[in-house]
Short mmCIF file of N, CA and C in Angstrom, two decimals:
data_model
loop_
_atom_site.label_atom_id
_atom_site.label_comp_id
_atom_site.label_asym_id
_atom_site.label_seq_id
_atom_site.Cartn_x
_atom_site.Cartn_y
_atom_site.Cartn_z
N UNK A 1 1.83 28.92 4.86
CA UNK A 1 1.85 27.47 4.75
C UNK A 1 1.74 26.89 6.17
N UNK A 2 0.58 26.02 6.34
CA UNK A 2 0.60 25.80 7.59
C UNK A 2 1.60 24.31 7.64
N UNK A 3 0.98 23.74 9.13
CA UNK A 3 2.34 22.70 9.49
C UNK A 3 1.84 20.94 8.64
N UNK A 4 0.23 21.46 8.55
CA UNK A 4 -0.38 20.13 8.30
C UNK A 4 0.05 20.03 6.85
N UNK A 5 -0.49 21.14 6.09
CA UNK A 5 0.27 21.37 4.31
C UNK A 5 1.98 20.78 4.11
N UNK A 6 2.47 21.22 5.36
CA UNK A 6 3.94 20.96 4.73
C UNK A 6 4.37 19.60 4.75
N UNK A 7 3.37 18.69 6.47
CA UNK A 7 3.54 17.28 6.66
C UNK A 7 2.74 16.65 5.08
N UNK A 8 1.87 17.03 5.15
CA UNK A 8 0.86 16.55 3.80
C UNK A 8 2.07 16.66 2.45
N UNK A 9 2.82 17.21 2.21
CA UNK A 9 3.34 17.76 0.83
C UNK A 9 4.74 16.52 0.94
N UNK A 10 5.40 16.66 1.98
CA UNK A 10 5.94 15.96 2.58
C UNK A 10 6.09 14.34 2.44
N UNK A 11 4.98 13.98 2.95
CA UNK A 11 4.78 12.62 3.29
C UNK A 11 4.08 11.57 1.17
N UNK A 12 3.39 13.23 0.90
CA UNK A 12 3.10 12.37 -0.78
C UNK A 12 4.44 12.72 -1.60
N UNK A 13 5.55 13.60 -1.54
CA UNK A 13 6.59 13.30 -2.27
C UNK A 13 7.38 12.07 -1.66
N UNK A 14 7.19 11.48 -0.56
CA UNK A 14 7.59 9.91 -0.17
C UNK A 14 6.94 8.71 -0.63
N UNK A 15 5.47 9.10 -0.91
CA UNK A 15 5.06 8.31 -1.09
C UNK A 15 5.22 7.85 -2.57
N UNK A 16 5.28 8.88 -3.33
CA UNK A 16 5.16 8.86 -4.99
C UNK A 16 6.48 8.52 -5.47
N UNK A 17 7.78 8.97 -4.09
CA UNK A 17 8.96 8.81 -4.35
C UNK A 17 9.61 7.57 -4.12
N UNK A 18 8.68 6.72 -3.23
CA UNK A 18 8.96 5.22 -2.80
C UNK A 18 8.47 4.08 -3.99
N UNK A 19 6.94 5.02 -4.75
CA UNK A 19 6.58 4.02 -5.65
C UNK A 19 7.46 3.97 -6.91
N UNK A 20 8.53 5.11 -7.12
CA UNK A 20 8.56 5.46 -8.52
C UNK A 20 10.47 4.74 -8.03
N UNK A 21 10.53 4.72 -7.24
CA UNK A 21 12.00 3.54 -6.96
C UNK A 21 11.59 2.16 -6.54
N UNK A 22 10.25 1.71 -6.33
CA UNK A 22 9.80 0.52 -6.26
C UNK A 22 10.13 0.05 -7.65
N UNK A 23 9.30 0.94 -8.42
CA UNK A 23 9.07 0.40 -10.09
C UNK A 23 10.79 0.64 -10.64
N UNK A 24 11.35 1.16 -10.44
CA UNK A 24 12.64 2.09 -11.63
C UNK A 24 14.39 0.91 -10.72
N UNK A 25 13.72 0.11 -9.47
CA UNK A 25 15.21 -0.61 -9.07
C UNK A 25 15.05 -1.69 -9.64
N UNK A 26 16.78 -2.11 -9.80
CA UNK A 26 16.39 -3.80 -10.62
C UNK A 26 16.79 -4.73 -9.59
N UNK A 27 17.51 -4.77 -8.24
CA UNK A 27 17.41 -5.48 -7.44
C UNK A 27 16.02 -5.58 -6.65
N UNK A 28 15.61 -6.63 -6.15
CA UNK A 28 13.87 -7.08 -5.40
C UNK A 28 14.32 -6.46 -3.81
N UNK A 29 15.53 -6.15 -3.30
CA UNK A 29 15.19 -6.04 -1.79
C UNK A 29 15.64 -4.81 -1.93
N UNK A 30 16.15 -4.27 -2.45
CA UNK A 30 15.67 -2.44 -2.61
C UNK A 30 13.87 -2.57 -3.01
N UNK A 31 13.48 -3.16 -3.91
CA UNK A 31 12.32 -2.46 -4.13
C UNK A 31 11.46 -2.72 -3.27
N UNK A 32 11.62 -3.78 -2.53
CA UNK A 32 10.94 -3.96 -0.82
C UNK A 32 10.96 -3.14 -0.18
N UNK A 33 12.58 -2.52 0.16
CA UNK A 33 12.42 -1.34 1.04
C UNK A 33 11.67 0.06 0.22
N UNK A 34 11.42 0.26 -0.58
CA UNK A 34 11.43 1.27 -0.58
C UNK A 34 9.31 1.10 -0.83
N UNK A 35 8.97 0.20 -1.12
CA UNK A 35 7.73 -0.47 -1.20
C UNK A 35 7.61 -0.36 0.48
N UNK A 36 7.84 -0.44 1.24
CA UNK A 36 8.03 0.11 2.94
C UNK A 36 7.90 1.28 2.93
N UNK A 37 8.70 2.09 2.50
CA UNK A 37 8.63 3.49 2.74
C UNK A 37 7.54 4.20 2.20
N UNK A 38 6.94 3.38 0.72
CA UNK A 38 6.13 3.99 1.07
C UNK A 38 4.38 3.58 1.55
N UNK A 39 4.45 2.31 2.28
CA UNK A 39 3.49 1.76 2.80
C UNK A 39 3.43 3.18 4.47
N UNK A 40 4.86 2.78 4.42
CA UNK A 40 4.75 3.69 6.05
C UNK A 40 3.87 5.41 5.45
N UNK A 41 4.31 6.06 4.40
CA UNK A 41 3.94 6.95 3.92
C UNK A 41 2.81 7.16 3.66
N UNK A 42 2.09 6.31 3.11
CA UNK A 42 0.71 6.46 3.16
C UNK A 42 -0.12 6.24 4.65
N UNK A 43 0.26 5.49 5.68
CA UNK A 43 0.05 6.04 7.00
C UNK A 43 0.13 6.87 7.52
N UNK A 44 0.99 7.52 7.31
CA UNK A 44 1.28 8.99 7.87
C UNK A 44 0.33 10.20 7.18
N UNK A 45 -0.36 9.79 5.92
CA UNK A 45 -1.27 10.76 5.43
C UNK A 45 -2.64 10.20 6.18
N UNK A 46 -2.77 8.86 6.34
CA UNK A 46 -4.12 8.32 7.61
C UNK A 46 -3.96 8.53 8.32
N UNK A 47 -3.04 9.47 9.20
CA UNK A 47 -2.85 9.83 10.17
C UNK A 47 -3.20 11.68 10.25
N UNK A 48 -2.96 11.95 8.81
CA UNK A 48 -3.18 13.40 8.60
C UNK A 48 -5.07 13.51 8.60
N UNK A 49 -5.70 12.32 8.41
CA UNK A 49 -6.84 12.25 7.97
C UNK A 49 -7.42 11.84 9.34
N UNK A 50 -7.16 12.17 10.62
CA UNK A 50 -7.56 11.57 11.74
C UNK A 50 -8.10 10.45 11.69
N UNK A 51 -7.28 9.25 10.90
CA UNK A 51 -7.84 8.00 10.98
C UNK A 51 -6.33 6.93 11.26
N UNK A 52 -6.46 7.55 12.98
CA UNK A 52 -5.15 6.59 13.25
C UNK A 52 -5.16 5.22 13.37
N UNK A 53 -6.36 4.46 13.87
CA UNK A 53 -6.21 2.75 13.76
C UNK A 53 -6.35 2.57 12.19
N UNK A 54 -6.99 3.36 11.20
CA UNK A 54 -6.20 2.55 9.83
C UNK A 54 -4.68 2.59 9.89
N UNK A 55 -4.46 3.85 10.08
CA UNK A 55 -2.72 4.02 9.92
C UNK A 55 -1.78 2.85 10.95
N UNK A 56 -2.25 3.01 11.84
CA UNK A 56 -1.95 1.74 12.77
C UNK A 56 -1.56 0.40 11.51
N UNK A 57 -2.92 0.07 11.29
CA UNK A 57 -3.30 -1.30 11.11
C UNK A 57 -2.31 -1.19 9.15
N UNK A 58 -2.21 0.07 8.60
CA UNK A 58 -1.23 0.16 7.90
C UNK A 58 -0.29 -0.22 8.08
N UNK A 59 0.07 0.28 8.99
CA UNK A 59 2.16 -0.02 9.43
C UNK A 59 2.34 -1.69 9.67
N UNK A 60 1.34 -2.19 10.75
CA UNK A 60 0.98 -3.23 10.81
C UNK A 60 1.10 -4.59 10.00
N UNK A 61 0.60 -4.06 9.58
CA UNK A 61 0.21 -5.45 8.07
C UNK A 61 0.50 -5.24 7.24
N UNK A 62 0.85 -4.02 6.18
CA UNK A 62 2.06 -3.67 4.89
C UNK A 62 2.96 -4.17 5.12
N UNK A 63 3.21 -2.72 5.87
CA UNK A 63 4.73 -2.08 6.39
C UNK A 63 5.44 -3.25 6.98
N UNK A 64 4.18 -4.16 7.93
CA UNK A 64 5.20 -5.15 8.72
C UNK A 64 5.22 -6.44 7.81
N UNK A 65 4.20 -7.17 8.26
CA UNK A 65 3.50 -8.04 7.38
C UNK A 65 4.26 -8.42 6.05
N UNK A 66 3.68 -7.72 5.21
CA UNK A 66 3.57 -7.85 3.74
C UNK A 66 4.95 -7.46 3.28
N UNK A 67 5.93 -6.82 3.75
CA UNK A 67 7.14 -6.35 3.82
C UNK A 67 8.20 -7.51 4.10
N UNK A 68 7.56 -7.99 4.92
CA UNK A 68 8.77 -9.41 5.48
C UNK A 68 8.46 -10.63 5.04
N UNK A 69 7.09 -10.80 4.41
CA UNK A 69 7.02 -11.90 3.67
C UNK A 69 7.14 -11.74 2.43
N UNK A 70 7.59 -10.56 1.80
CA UNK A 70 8.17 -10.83 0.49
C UNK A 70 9.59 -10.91 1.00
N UNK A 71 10.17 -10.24 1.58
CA UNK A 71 11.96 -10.40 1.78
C UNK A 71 11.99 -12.35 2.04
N UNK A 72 11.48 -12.78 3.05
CA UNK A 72 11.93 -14.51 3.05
C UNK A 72 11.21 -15.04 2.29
N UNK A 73 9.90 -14.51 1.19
CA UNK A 73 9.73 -14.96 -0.51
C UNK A 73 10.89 -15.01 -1.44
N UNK A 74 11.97 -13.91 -1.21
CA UNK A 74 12.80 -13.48 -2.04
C UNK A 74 13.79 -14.40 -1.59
N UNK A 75 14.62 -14.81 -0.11
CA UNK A 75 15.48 -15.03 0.48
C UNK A 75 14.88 -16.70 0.32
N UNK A 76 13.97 -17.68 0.07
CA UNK A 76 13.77 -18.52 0.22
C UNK A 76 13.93 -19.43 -1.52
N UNK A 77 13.62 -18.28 -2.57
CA UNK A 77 13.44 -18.46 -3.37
C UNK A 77 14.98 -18.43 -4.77
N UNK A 78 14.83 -19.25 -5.64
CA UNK A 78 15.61 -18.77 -6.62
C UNK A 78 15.29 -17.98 -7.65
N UNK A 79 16.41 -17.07 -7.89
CA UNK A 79 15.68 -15.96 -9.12
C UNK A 79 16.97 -15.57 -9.83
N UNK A 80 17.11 -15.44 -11.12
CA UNK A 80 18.19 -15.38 -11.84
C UNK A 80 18.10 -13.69 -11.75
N UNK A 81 19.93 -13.04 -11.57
CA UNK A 81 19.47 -11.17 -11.90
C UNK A 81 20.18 -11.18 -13.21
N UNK A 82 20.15 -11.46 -14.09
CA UNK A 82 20.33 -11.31 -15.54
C UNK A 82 19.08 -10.60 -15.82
N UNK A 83 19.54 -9.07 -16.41
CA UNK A 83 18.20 -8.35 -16.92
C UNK A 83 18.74 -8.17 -18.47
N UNK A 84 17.62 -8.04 -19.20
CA UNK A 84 17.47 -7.84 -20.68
C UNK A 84 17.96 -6.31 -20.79
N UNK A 85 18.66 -6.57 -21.52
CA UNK A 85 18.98 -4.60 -21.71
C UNK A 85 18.71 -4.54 -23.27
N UNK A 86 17.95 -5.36 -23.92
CA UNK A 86 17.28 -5.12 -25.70
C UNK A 86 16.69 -3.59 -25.73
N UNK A 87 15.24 -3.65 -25.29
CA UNK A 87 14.42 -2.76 -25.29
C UNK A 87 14.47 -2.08 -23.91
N UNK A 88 15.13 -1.74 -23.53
CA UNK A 88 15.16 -0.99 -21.91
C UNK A 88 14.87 0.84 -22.59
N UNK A 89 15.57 1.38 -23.46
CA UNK A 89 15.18 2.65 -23.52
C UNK A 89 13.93 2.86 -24.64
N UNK A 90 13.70 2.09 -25.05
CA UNK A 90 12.11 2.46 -25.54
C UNK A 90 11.03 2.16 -24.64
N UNK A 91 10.70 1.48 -23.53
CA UNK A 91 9.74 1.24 -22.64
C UNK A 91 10.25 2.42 -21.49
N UNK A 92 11.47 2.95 -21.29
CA UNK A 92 11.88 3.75 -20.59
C UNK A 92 10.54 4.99 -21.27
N UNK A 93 10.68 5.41 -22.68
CA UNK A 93 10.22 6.28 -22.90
C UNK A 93 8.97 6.15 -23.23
N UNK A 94 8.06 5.39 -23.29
CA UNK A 94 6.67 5.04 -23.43
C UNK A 94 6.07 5.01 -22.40
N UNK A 95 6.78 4.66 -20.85
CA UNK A 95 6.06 4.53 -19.77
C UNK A 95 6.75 6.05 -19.42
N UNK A 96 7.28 6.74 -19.51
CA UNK A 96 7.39 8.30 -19.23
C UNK A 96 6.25 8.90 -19.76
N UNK A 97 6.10 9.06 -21.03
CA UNK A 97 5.06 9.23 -21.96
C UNK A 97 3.69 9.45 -21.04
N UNK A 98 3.57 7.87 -21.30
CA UNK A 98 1.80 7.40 -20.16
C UNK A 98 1.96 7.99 -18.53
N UNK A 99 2.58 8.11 -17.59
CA UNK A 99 3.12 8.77 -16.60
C UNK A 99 2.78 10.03 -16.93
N UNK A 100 3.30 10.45 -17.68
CA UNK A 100 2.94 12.21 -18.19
C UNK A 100 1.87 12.66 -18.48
N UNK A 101 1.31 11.75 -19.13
CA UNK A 101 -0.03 11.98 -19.53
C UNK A 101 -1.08 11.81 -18.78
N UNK A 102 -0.96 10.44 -17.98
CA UNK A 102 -1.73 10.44 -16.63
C UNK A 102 -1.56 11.61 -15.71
N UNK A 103 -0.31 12.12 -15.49
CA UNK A 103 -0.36 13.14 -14.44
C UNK A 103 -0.88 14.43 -14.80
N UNK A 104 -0.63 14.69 -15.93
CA UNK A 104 -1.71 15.85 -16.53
C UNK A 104 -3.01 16.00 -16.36
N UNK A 105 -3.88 14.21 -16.85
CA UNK A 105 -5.30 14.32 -16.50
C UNK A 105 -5.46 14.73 -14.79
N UNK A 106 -4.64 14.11 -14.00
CA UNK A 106 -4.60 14.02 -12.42
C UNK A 106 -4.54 15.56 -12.00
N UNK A 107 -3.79 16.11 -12.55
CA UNK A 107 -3.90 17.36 -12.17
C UNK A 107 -4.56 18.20 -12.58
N UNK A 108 -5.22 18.19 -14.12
CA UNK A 108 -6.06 18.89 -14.90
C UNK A 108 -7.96 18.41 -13.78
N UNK A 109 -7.94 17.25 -13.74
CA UNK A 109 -9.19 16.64 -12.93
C UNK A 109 -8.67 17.20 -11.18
N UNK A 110 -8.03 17.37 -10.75
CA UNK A 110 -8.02 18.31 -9.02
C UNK A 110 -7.93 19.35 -9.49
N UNK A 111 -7.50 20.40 -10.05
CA UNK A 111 -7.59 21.36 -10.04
C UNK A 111 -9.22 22.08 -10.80
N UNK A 112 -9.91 21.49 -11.29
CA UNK A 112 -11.17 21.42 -11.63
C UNK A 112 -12.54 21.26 -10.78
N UNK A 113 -12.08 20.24 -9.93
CA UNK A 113 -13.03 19.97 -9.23
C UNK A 113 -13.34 20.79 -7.83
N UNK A 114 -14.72 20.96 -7.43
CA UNK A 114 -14.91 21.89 -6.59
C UNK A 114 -14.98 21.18 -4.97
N UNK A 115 -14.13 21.31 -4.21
CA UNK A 115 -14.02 20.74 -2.98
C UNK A 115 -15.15 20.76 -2.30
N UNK A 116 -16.06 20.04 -1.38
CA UNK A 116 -16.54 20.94 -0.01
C UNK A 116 -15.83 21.12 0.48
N UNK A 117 -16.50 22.11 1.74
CA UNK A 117 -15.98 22.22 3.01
C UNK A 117 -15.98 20.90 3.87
N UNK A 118 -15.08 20.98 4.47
CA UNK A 118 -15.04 19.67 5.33
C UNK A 118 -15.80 20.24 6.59
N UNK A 119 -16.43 18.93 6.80
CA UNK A 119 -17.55 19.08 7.87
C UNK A 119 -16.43 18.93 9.46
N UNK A 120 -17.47 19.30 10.44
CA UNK A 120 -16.98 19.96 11.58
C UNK A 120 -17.29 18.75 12.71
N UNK A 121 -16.56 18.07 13.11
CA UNK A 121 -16.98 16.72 13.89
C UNK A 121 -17.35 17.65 15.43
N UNK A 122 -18.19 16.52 15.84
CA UNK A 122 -18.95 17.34 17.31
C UNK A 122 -17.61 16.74 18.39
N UNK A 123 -18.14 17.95 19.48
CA UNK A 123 -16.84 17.83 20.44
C UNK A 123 -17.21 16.56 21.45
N UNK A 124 -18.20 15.49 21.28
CA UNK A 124 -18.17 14.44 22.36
C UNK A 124 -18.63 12.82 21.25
N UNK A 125 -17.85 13.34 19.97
CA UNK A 125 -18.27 12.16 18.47
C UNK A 125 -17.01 11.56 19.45
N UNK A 126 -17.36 9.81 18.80
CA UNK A 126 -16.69 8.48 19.68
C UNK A 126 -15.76 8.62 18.47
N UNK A 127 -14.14 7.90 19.42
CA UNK A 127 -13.35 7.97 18.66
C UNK A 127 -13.64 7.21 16.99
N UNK A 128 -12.71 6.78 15.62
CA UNK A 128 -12.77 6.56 14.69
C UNK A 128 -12.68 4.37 15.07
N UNK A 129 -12.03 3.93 16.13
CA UNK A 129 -11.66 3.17 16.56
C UNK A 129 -13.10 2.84 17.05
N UNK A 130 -13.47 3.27 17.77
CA UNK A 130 -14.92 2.84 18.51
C UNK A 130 -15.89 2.52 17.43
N UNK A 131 -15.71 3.47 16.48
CA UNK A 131 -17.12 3.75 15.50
C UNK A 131 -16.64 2.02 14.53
N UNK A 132 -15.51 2.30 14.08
CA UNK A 132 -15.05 0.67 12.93
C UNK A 132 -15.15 -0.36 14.29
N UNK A 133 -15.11 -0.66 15.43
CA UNK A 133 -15.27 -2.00 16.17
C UNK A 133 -17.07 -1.72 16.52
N UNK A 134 -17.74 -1.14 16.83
CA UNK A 134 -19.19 -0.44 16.55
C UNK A 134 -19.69 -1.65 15.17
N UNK A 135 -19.51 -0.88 14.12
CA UNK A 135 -19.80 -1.20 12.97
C UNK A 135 -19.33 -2.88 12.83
N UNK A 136 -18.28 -3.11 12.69
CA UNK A 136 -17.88 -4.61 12.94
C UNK A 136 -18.43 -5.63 13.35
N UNK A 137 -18.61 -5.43 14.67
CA UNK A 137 -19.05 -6.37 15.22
C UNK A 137 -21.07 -6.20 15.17
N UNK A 138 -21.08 -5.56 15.36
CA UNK A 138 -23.06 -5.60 15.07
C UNK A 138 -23.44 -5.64 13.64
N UNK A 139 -23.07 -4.91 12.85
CA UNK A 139 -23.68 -5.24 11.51
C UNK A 139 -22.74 -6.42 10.22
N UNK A 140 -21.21 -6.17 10.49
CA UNK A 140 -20.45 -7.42 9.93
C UNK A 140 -20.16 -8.21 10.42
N UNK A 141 -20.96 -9.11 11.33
CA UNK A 141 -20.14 -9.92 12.37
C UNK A 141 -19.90 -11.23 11.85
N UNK A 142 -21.01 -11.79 11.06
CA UNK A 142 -21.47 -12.69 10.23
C UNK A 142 -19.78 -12.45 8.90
N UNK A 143 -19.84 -11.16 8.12
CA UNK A 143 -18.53 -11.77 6.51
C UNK A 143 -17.19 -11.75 7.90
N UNK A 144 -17.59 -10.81 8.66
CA UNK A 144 -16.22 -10.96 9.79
C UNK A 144 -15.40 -12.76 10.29
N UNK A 145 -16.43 -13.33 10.62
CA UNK A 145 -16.31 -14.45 10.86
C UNK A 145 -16.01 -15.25 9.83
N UNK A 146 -16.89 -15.10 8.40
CA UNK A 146 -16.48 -15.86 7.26
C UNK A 146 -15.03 -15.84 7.06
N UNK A 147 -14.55 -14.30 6.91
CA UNK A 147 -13.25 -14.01 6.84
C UNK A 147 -12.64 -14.98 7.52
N UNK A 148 -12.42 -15.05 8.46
CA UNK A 148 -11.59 -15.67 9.70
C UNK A 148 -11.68 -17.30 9.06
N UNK A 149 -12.58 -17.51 8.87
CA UNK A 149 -12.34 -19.15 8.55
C UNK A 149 -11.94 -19.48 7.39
N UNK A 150 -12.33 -18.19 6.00
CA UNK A 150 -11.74 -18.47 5.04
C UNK A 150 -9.78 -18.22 5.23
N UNK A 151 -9.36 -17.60 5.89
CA UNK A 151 -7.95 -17.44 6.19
C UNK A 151 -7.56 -18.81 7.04
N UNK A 152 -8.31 -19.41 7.46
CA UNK A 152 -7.50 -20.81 8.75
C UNK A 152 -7.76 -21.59 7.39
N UNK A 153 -8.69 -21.53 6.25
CA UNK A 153 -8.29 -22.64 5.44
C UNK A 153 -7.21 -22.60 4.59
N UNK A 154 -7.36 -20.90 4.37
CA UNK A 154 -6.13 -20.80 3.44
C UNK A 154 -4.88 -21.24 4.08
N UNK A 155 -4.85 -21.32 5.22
CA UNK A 155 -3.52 -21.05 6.00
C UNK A 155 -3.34 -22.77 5.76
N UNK A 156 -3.91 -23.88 6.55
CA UNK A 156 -4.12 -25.24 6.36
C UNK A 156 -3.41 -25.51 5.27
N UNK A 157 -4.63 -24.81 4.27
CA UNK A 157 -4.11 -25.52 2.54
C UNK A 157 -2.61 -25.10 2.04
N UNK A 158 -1.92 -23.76 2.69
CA UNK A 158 -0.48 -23.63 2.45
C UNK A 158 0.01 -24.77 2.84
N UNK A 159 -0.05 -24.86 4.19
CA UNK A 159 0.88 -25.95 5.03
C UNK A 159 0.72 -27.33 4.32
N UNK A 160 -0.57 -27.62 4.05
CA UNK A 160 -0.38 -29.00 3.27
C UNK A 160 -0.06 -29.11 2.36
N UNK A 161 -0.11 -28.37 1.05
CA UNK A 161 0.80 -28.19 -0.50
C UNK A 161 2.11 -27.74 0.27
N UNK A 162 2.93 -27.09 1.26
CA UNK A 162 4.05 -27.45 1.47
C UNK A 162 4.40 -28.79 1.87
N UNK A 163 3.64 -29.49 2.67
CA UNK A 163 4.23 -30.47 3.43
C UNK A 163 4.48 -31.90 1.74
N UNK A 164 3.54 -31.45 1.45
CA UNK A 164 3.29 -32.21 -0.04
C UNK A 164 4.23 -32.25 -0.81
N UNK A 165 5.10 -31.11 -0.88
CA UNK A 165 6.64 -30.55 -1.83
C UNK A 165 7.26 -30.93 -1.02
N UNK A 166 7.78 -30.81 0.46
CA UNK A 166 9.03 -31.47 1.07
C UNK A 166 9.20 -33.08 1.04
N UNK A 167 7.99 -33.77 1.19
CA UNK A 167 7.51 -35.04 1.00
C UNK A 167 8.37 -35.83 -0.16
N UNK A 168 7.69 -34.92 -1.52
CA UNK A 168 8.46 -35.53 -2.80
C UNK A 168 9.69 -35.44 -3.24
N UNK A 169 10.63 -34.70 -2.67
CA UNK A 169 12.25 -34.27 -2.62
C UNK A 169 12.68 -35.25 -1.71
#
């Protein structure tokens, strides 16, 4: 067993183990954190995949990002924790069920399929970083830019439907 297999084996029982306490907690800031753990987790396998500015830009904007604007979503917001306990063990066992059955096809479909060999990168290929700002800027520079302005409107149009709600209170 080498060291990369054991980080690899490793890092997807975190990851599968972060989603499956995302879904299974009934408090929202456990399931944040653990919705973290495993944002960070799936970086660490883009990292196994020599693709460190995704993993970067993972930790980044999930992990950081998307992580802290649900906690002051949650912390800003009202939410009743009264949970229904009617049907809790029959959906318990129906979504086990489908889970099971999905993971069967998942494993019945990898263990089937015939891998290549992974190809052999040359010893003077530009980093993965060079090649995505490369690509970016010369051939997407044009939806790149769209992007950017469609986000300053989105951003605008928050601020003014807020300013709009503090207004009427």
């Amino acid at each position: 067993m080498s060291g990369t297999f054991a980080a690899f084996f490793i890092l997807s029982l975190m990851t599968i183990g972060g989603a499956v306490f995302m879904i299974s907690f009934t408090r929202v800031v456990h399931m944040v954190v653990s919705l973290g753990v495993t944002f960070i987790s799936i970086a660490g396998l883009f990292i196994l995949l020599d693709a460190e500015f995704v993993a970067v830009s993972q930790i980044l904007v999930y992990s950081g990002a998307i992580s802290i604007l649900m906690l002051f979503g949650i912390m800003l917001t009202k939410h009743n924790a009264v949970e229904d306990e009617g049907s809790k063990g029959v959906n318990r066992f129906f979504a086990f069920l489908i889970v099971a059955v999905f993971f069967g096809l998942c494993f019945y479909g990898i263990q089937n399929t015939i891998w290549p060999e992974p190809a052999q990168t040359a010893p003077n290929a530009p980093s993965n970083v060079e090649q995505i700002g490369t690509e970016v800027f010369t051939k997407f520079v044009i939806p790149f830019e769209l992007l950017s302005v469609l986000l300053l409107v989105a951003l605008v149009g928050a601020i003014i439907m807020a300013k709009k709600e503090s207004d009427s209170e």
